Amino acid sequence: MAANNSLNAGESSLKIINGQVIFVQVLVFVFLCINSLLIMTFFMKDYFYSSMRYILFAMTLLSDCLYLLMTDILLILSYFRFTIQMWFCLVIYMTLSLYNYLTPVTLTAMTLERYVAICLPLRHSVLCSTRSCMHCILFIHSISCLPCIAVLSIFFASATHGFYIQKNVCSVEIFIFHKWQGHLRSAISQFYFLVMVSIIVVCYVQIIKVAKAASGENKKSTWKGLRTVILHGFQLLLCLIQLWCPFIEAALLQTNFLLYINVRYFNYITFTLAPRCLSPLIYGLRDEMFFHALKYYALCGLYKKPLDF
């Protein structure tokens, strides 16, 4: 009887996990389709890729698409317990580590762009020119690379040659040999969290001051910009919480495997998929100019509002 109960519980857990994996595939497919449409809309109009806010938006969409695709592949490989050589897992980890930080850093840059547009309007054309945007993108990628470089520098000093040709299920925990490496990774994540949250709060406070002093159309535009910053802040908060998820999951893995699976699934939906579906909401739907262009191309030109920008 006990064996039958155990077997039924195992089958029930397997069905739940199967349902979770299928649900994730549907969500990822929908988000990739939406993001692909937004990216196509961006490249169809010259105006969009001559404006810093839209260039950063498109960069976020591209990085989100790649990140979602790669994390979904890892999810499937992990589900089927498929093993790969560690050198290939290392390449995947380096890419994911970069794009894990790239989205929150880019969101912080987009918040700063809104701050300049609202609080320093006379300097916006200079500080947020296309040339400045290219420098900003290079700086964003450089900043996003630093945590990966710090963690991997220690890993390369500790790993043996034979490790790279071993086959295992790909996971970030594989590259942490010592407990203090995990603490270092946690400290880096917390430092980024504090810096980016501080920037968001300062921008929010400054925009609030301008919004209270503004009048007429300026007041309406300023409050709209403030709402955009709030949405960026919420999106950034979800992304930054994601940086802490591996440490919670690693602790659960040592105690309860089924709870670890459920918490990891919740974290993936809430802190990986959800923040990356907010980008289309913030600019794809809330931005009037981008929304009209999106509607025009999504309806294959049947939407007749002129796109004269």
mmCIF file of C-alpha atoms in Angstrom, residues 82-90 155 158-171 173-175 177:
data_model
loop_
_atom_site.group_PDB
_atom_site.id
_atom_site.type_symbol
_atom_site.label_atom_id
_atom_site.label_comp_id
_atom_site.label_asym_id
_atom_site.label_seq_id
_atom_site.Cartn_x
_atom_site.Cartn_y
_atom_site.Cartn_z
ATOM 1 C CA PHE A 82 20.390 15.945 -20.837
ATOM 2 C CA THR A 83 24.139 16.234 -20.208
ATOM 3 C CA ILE A 84 26.573 18.411 -22.170
ATOM 4 C CA GLN A 85 30.320 19.008 -21.993
ATOM 5 C CA MET A 86 31.346 21.628 -19.479
ATOM 6 C CA TRP A 87 33.151 23.865 -21.993
ATOM 7 C CA PHE A 88 29.857 24.295 -23.863
ATOM 8 C CA CYS A 89 27.994 24.881 -20.598
ATOM 9 C CA LEU A 90 30.615 27.525 -19.784
ATOM 10 C CA PHE A 155 36.757 29.573 -11.752
ATOM 11 C CA SER A 158 40.457 26.634 -9.760
ATOM 12 C CA ALA A 159 39.264 24.326 -12.574
ATOM 13 C CA THR A 160 41.420 21.514 -13.946
ATOM 14 C CA HIS A 161 41.789 20.724 -17.641
ATOM 15 C CA GLY A 162 39.745 17.552 -17.254
ATOM 16 C CA PHE A 163 36.755 19.514 -15.947
ATOM 17 C CA TYR A 164 36.069 21.089 -19.354
ATOM 18 C CA ILE A 165 35.507 17.730 -21.071
ATOM 19 C CA GLN A 166 33.281 16.258 -18.358
ATOM 20 C CA LYS A 167 29.587 15.852 -19.166
ATOM 21 C CA ASN A 168 26.922 17.024 -16.759
ATOM 22 C CA VAL A 169 23.543 18.765 -16.577
ATOM 23 C CA CYS A 170 24.310 22.447 -17.181
ATOM 24 C CA SER A 171 23.799 24.645 -14.112
ATOM 25 C CA GLU A 173 26.222 25.960 -9.424
ATOM 26 C CA ILE A 174 28.720 23.747 -11.293
ATOM 27 C CA PHE A 175 31.134 26.673 -11.621
ATOM 28 C CA PHE A 177 33.882 25.262 -6.241
#
